Short mmCIF file of C-alpha atoms and ligand atoms in Angstrom, two decimals:
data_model
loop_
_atom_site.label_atom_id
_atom_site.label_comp_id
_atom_site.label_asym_id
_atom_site.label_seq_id
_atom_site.Cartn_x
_atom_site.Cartn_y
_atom_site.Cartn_z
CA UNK A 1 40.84 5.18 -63.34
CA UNK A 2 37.16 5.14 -64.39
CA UNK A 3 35.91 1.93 -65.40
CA UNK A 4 32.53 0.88 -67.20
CA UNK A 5 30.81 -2.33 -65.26
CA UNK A 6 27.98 -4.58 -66.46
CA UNK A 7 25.96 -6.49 -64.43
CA UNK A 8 23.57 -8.90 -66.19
CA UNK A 9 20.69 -9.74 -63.94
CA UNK A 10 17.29 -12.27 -64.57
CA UNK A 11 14.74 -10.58 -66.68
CA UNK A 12 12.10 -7.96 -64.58
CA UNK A 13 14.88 -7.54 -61.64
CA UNK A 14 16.86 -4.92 -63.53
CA UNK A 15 15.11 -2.24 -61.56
CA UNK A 16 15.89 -3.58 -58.12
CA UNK A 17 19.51 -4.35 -59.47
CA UNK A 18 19.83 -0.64 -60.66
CA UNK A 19 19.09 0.86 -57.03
CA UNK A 20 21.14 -1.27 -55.28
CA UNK A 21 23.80 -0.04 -57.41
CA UNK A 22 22.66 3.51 -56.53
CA UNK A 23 22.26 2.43 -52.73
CA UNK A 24 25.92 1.44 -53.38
CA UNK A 25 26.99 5.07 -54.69
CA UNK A 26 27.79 3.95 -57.86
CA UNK A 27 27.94 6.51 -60.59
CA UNK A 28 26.18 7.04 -64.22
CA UNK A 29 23.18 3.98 -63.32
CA UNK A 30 21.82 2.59 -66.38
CA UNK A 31 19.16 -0.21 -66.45
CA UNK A 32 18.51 -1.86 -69.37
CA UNK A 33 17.14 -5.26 -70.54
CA UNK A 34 18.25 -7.81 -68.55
CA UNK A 35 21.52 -5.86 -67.61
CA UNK A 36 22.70 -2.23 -65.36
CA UNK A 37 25.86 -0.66 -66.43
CA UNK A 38 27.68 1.94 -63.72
CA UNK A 39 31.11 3.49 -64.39
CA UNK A 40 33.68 3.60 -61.07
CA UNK A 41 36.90 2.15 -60.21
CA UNK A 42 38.29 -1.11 -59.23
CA UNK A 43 37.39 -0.76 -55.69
CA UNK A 44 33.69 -0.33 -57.02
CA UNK A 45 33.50 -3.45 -58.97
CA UNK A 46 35.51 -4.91 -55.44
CA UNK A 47 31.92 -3.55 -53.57
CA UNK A 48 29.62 -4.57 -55.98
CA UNK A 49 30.85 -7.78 -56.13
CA UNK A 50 30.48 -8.40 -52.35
CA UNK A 51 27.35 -6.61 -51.81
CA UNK A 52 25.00 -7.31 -54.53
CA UNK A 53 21.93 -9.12 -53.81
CA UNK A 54 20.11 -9.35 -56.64
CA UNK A 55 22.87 -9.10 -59.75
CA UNK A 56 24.62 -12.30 -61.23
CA UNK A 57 27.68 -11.25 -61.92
CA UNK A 58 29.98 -7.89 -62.43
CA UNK A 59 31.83 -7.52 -65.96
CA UNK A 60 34.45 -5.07 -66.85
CA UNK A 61 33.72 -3.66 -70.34
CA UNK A 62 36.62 -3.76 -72.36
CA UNK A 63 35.04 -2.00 -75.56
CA UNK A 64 32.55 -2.15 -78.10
CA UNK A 65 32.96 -1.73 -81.95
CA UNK A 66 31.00 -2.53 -85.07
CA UNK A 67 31.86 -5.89 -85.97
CA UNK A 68 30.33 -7.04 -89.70
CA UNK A 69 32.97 -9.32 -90.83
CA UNK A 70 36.06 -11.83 -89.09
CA UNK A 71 38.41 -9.01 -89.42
CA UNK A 72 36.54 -6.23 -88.02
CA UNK A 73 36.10 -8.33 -84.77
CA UNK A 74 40.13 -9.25 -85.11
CA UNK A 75 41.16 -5.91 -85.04
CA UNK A 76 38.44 -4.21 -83.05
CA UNK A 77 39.19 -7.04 -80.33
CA UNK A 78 43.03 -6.62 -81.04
CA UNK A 79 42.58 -3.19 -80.76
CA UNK A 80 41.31 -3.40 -77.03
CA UNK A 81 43.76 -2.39 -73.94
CA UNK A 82 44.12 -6.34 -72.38
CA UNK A 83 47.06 -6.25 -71.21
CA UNK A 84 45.70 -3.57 -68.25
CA UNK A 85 43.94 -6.43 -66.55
CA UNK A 86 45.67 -9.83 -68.03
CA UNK A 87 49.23 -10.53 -66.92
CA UNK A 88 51.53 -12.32 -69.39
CA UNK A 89 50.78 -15.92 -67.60
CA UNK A 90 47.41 -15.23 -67.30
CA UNK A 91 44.50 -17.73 -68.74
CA UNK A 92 42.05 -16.16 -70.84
CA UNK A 93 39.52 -18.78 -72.09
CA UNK A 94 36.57 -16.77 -74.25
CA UNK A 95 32.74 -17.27 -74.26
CA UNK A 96 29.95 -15.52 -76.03
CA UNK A 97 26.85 -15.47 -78.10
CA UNK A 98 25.95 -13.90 -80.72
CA UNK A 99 22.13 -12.66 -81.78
CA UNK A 100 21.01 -11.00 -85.00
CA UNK A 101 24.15 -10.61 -86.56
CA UNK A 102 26.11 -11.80 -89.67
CA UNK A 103 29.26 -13.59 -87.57
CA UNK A 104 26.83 -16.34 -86.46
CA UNK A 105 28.92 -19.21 -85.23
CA UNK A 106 29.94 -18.84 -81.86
CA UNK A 107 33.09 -20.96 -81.71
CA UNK A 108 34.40 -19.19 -84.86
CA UNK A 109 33.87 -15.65 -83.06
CA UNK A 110 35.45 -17.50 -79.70
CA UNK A 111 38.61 -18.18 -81.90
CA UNK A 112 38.72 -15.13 -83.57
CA UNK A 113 38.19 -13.24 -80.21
CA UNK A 114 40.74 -15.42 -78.82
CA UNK A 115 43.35 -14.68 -81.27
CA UNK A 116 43.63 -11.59 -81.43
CA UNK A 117 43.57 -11.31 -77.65
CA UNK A 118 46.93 -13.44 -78.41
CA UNK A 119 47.99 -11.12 -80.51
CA UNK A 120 47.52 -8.00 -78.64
CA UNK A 121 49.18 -9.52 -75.40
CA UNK A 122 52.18 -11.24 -77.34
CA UNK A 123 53.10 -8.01 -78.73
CA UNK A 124 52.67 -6.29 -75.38
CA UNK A 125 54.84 -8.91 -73.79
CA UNK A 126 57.22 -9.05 -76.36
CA UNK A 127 56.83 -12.97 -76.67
CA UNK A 128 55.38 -15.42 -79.35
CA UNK A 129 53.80 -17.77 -76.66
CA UNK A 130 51.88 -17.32 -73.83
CA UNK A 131 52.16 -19.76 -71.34
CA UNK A 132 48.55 -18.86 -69.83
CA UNK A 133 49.22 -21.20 -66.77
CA UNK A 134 48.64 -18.46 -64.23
CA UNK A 135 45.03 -17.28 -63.23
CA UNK A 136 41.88 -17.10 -64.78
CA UNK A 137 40.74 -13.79 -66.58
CA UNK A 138 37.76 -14.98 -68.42
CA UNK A 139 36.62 -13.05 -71.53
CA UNK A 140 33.15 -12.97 -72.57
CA UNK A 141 32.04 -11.50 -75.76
CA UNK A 142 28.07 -10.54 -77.49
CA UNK A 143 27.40 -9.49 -81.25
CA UNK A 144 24.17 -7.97 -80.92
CA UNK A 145 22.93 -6.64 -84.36
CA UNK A 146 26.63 -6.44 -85.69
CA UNK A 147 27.68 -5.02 -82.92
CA UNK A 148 30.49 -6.75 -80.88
CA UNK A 149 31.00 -5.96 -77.06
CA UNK A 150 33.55 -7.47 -75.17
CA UNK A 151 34.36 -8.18 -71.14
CA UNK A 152 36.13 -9.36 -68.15
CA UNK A 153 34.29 -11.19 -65.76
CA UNK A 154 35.70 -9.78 -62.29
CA UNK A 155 32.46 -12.75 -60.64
CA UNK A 156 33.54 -16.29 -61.61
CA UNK A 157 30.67 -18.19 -59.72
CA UNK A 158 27.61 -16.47 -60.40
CA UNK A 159 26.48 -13.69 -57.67
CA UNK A 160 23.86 -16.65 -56.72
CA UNK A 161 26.21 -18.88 -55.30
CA UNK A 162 26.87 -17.19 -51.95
CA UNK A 163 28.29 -20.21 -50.64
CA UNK A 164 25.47 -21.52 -48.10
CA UNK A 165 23.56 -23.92 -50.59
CA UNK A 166 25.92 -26.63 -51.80
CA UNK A 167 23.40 -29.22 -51.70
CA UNK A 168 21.61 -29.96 -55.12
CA UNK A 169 17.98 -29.79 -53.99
CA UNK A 170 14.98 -30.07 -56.30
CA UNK A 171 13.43 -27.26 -57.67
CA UNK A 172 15.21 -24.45 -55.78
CA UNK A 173 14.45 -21.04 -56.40
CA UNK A 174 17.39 -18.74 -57.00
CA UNK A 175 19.42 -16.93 -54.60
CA UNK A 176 19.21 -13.59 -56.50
CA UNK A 177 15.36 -14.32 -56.94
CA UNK A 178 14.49 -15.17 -53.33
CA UNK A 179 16.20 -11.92 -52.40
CA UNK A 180 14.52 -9.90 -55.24
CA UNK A 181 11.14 -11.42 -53.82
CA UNK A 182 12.53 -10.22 -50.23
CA UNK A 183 13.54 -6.47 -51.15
CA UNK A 184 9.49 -6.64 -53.44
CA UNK A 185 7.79 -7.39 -50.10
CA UNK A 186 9.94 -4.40 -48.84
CA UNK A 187 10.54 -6.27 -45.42
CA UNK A 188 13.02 -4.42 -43.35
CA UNK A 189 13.10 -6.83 -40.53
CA UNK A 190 9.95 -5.45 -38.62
CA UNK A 191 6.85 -7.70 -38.26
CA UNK A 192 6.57 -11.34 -38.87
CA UNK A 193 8.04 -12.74 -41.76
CA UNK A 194 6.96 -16.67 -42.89
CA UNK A 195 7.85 -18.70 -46.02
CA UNK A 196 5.10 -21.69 -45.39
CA UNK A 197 7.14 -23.75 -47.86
CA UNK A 198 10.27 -22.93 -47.65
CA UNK A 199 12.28 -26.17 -48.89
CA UNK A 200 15.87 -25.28 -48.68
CA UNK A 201 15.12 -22.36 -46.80
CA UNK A 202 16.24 -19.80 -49.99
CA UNK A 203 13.46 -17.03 -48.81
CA UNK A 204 13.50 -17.13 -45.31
CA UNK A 205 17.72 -17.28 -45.69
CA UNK A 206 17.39 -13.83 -47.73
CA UNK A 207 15.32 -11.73 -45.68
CA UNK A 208 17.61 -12.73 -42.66
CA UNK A 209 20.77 -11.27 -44.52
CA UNK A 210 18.96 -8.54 -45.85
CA UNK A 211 17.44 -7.80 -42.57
CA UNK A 212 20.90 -7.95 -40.91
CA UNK A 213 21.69 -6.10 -44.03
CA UNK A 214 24.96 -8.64 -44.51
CA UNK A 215 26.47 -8.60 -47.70
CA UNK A 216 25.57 -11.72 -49.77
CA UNK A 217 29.70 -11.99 -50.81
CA UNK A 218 30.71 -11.96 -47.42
CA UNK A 219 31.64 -15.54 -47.34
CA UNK A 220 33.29 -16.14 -51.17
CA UNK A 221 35.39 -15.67 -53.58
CA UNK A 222 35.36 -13.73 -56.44
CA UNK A 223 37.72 -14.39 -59.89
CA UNK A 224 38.84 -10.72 -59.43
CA UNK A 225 40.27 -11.46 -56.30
CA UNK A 226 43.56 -13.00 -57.91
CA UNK A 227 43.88 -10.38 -60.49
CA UNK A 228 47.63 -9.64 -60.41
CA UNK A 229 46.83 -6.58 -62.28
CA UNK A 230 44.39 -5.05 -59.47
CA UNK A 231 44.94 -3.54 -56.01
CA UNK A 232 44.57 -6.22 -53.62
CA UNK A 233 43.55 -4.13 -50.84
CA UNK A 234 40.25 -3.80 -52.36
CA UNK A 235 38.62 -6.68 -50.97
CA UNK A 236 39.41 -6.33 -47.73
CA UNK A 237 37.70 -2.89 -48.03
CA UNK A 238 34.64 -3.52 -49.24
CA UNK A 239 34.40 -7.01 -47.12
CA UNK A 240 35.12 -4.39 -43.83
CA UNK A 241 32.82 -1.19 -45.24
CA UNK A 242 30.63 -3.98 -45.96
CA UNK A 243 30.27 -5.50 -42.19
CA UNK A 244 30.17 -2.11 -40.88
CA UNK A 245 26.59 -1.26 -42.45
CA UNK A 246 25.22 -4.87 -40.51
CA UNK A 247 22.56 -4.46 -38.15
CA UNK A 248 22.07 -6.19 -34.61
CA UNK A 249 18.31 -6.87 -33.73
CA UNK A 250 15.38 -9.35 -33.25
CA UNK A 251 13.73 -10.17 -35.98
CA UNK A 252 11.17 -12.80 -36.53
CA UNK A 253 11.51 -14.91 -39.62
CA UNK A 254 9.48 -18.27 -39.78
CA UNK A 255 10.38 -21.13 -42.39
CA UNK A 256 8.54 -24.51 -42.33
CA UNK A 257 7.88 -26.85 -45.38
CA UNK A 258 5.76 -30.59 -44.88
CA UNK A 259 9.06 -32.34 -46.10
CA UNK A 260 10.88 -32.64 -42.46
CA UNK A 261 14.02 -33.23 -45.17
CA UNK A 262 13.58 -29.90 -46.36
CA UNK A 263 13.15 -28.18 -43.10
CA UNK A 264 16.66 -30.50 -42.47
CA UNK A 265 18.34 -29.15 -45.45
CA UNK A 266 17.20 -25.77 -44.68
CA UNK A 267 18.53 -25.55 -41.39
CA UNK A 268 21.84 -26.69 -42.24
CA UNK A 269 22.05 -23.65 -45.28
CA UNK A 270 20.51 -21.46 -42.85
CA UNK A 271 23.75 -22.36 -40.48
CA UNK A 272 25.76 -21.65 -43.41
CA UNK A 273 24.73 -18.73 -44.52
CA UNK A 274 25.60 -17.80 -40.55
CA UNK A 275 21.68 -16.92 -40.24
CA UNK A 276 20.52 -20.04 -38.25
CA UNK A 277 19.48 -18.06 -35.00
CA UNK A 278 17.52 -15.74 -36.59
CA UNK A 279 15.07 -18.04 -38.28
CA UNK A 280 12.39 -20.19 -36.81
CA UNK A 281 11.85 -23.60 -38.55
CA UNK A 282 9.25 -26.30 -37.94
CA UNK A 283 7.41 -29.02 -40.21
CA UNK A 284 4.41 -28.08 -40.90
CA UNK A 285 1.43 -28.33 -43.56
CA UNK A 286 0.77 -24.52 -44.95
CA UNK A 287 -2.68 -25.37 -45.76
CA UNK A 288 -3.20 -25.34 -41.59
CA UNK A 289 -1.21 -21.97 -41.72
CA UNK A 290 -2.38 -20.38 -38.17
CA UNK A 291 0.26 -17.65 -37.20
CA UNK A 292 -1.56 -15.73 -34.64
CA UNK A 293 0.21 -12.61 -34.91
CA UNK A 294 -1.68 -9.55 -35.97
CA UNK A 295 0.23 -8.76 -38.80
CA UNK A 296 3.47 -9.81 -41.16
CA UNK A 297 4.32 -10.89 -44.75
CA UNK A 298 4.38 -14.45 -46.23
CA UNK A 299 6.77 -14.56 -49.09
CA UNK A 300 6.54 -17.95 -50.73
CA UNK A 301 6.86 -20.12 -53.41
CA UNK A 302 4.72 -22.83 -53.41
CA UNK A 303 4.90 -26.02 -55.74
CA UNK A 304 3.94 -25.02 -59.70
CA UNK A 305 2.63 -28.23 -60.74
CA UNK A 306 5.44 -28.51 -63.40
CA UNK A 307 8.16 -29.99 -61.70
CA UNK A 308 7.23 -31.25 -58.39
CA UNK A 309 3.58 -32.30 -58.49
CA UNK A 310 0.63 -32.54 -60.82
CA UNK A 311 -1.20 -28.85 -61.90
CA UNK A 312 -3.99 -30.01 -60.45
CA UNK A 313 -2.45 -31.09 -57.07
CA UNK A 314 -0.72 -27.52 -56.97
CA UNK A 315 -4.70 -25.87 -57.86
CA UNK A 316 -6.02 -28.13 -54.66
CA UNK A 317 -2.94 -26.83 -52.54
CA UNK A 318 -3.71 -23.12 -53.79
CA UNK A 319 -7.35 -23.51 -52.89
CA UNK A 320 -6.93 -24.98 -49.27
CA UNK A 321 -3.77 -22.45 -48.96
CA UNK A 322 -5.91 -19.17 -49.65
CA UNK A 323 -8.53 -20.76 -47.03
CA UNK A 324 -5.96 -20.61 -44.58
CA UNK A 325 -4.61 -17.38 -45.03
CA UNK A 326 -8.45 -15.60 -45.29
CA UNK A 327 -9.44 -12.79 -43.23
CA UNK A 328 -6.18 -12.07 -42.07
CA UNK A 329 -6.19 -8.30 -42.61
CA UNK A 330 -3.00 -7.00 -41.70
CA UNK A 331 -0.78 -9.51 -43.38
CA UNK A 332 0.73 -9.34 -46.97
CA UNK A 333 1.80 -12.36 -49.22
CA UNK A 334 4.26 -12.60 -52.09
CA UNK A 335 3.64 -15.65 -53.93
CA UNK A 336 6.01 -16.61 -57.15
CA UNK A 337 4.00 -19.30 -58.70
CA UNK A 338 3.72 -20.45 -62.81
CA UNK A 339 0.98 -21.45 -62.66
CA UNK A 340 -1.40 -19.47 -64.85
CA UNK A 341 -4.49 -20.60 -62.77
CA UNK A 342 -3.14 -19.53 -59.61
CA UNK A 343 -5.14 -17.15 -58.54
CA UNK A 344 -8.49 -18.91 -59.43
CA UNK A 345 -7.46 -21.42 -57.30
CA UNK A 346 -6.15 -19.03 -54.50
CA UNK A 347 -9.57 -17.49 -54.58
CA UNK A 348 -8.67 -13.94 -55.40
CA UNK A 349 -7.63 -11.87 -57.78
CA UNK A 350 -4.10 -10.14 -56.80
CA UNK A 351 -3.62 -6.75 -56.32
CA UNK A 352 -0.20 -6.27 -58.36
CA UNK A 353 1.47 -8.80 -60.79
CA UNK A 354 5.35 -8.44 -61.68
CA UNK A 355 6.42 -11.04 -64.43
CA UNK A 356 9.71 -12.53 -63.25
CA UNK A 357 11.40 -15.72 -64.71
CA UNK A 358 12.84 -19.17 -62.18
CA UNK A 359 15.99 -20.08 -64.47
CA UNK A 360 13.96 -20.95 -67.97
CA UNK A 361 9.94 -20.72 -66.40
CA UNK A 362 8.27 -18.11 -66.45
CA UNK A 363 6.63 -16.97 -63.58
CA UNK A 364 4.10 -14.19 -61.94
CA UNK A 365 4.79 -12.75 -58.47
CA UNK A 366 1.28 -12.19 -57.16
CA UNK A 367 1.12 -9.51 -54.60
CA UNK A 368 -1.22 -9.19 -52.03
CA UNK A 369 -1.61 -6.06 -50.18
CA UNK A 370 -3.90 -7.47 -47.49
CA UNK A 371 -5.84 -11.25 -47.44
C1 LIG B 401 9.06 -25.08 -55.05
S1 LIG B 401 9.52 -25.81 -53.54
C2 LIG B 401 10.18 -24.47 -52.60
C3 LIG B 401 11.60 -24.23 -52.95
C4 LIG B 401 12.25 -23.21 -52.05
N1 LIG B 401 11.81 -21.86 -52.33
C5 LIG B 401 13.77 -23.35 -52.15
O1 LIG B 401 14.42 -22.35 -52.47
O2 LIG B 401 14.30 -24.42 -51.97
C6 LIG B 401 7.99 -26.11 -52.77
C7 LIG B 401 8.05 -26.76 -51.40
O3 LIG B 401 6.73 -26.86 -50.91
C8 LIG B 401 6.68 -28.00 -50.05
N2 LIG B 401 5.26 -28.36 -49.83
C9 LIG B 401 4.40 -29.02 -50.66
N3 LIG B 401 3.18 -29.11 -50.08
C10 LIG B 401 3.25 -28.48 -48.88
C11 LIG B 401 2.31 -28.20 -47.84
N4 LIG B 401 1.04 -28.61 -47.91
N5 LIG B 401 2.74 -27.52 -46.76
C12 LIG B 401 4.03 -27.10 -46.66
N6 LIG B 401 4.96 -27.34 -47.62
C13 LIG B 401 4.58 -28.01 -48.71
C14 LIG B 401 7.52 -29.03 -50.75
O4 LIG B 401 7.99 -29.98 -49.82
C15 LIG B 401 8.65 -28.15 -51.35
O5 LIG B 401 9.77 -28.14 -50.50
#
């Protein structure tokens, strides 16, 4: 039966997230701010789920109604078919926001939401309480402009957590973004690849599995997966379709940082992520960058000045960086830096800009085509 999915994604990636989903086969693509929809079945939420790079999480869309007033969103919620996807033990906590609408308050909309969910299933069930002391089907609701959508989120962890990057390390960039910034550079796994400060190793760890072409899921969970009320053979499926689209080759993807902890760290993700072999790590200053190899692509992201050093530390590193890197004609870089200054300081002016955002900052991925 033919579902409708939504993916929410970080602001500027919805693009990327869209043709993965096409890559994927999925039907009826639609990319719009900060989300892509598709329609498909369960074993398509099952695949996007394990494959997804650059998406943060797959919802099932339950419905969407106009929702002006408490009632409306009672009965339009009540109204909704739950009881196809939560079974009668089932835990269904609710989250939500709400933006330009009249039913403001969040926690009243949760408890509206989450009583008419009550209702609906009670009736269903035939029973006045509902124990809800078996999984975990979280709802998630939006009123945008009076409009209320609502969801199932099939994820649980974000799409970012891929399971090789337990350590809390400071200022790391996003799985989803490091692979965005990967699939931007369009490296395939030919040439030399180099993140010159690579701290927990997010970049170089991306372009190995997308070089390999491994699905980012391969090694978690996903809420969905204990769905009663879904064929459990679809996980195994996609995991399996999934493994049989990896590549075998050599590819050469560099990693150092100055901070022999990082390169440590980095290492032991990079063993995680079941990637170690294929990376090349070493301590080492980026300002002395001297890869002799006649061409390749640095994808990087280099301290802003905001959270780990002072701006004008970062401008000094930028300056000494772009002396480096000069003359080398055949390589690209892919820098994600916030710093508004950065390409002053680099010393040249970059031939593309995309505006993407770490978490809350806003940054610029500066694109060079050659240095
Ligand atoms: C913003 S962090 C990189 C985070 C990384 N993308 C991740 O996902 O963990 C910047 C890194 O640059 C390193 N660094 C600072 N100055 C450096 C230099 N001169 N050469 C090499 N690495 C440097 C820091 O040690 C830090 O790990």
């Amino acid at each position: 039966m033919s579902m409708e999915f939504y993916v929410p994604c970080l602001f500027g990636l919805e693009g990327l997230v869209g043709d993965e989903l096409r890559r994927l086969g999925m039907d009826a693509v639609r990319a719009e701010n900060g989300h892509v929809r598709f329609s498909g079945e369960a074993a398509d939420m099952a695949r996007a789920n394990v494959s997804l790079r650059c998406g943060e999480r797959v919802l099932v869309e339950l419905g969407s109604f106009p929702a002006e007033s408490f009632d409306a969103l009672f009965e339009g919620t009540r109204a909704l078919p739950w009881e196809r996807f939560i079974p009668r033990a089932g835990a269904f906590p609710v989250k939500g926001h709400s933006l330009s609408s009249a039913l403001h308050s969040v926690p009243d909309c949760q408890r509206i939401v989450k009583k008419a969910v009550a209702a609906r299933l009670g009736a269903k069930y035939g029973v006045e309480w509902l124990p809800e002391n078996g999984e975990t089907y979280q709802i998630q609701f939006s009123l945008m402009k009076d409009v209320a959508t609502l969801w199932l989120d099939t994820s649980g962890a974000g799409l970012h957590k891929r399971g090789y990057r337990p350590a809390a390390v400071a200022a790391p960039l996003r799985e989803t973004l490091a692979a965005a910034m990967v699939t931007l550079a369009r490296y395939r796994g030919k040439g030399d690849f180099c993140d010159p400060f690579c701290g927990s190793g997010t970049i170089a760890i991306e372009a190995a599995l997308s070089a390999k072409n491994r699905a980012c899921g391969l090694r978690r969970g996903f809420a969905a997966e204990k769905w009663t009320t879904l064929p459990p053979e679809i996980w195994q499926t996609a995991r399996r379709e999934a493994m049989d689209r990896e590549f075998a080759g050599d590819y050469r993807i560099y990693a150092s940082d100055i901070d022999p902890k990082a390169v440590a760290l980095a290492k032991q993700n990079a063993e995680r992520a079941g990637v170690a072999d294929l990376i090349g790590f070493s301590v080492a200053d980026a300002t002395k960058f001297s890869r002799e190899t006649e061409r390749g692509v640095i994808v990087t992201n280099p301290p802003y000045g905001e959270r780990l050093m002072e701006k004008r530390d970062a401008e000094t590193l930028y300056r000494q960086f772009g002396a480096a890197l000069r003359g080398r004609e055949n390589w690209k870089l892919y820098l994600l830096s916030s710093h508004t200054e950065f390409e002053r300081s680099f010393g040249r002016e970059a031939d593309r800009k995309r505006k993407l955002y770490n978490g809350m900052i806003k940054c610029d991925l500066y694109m060079y085509d050659r240095l």
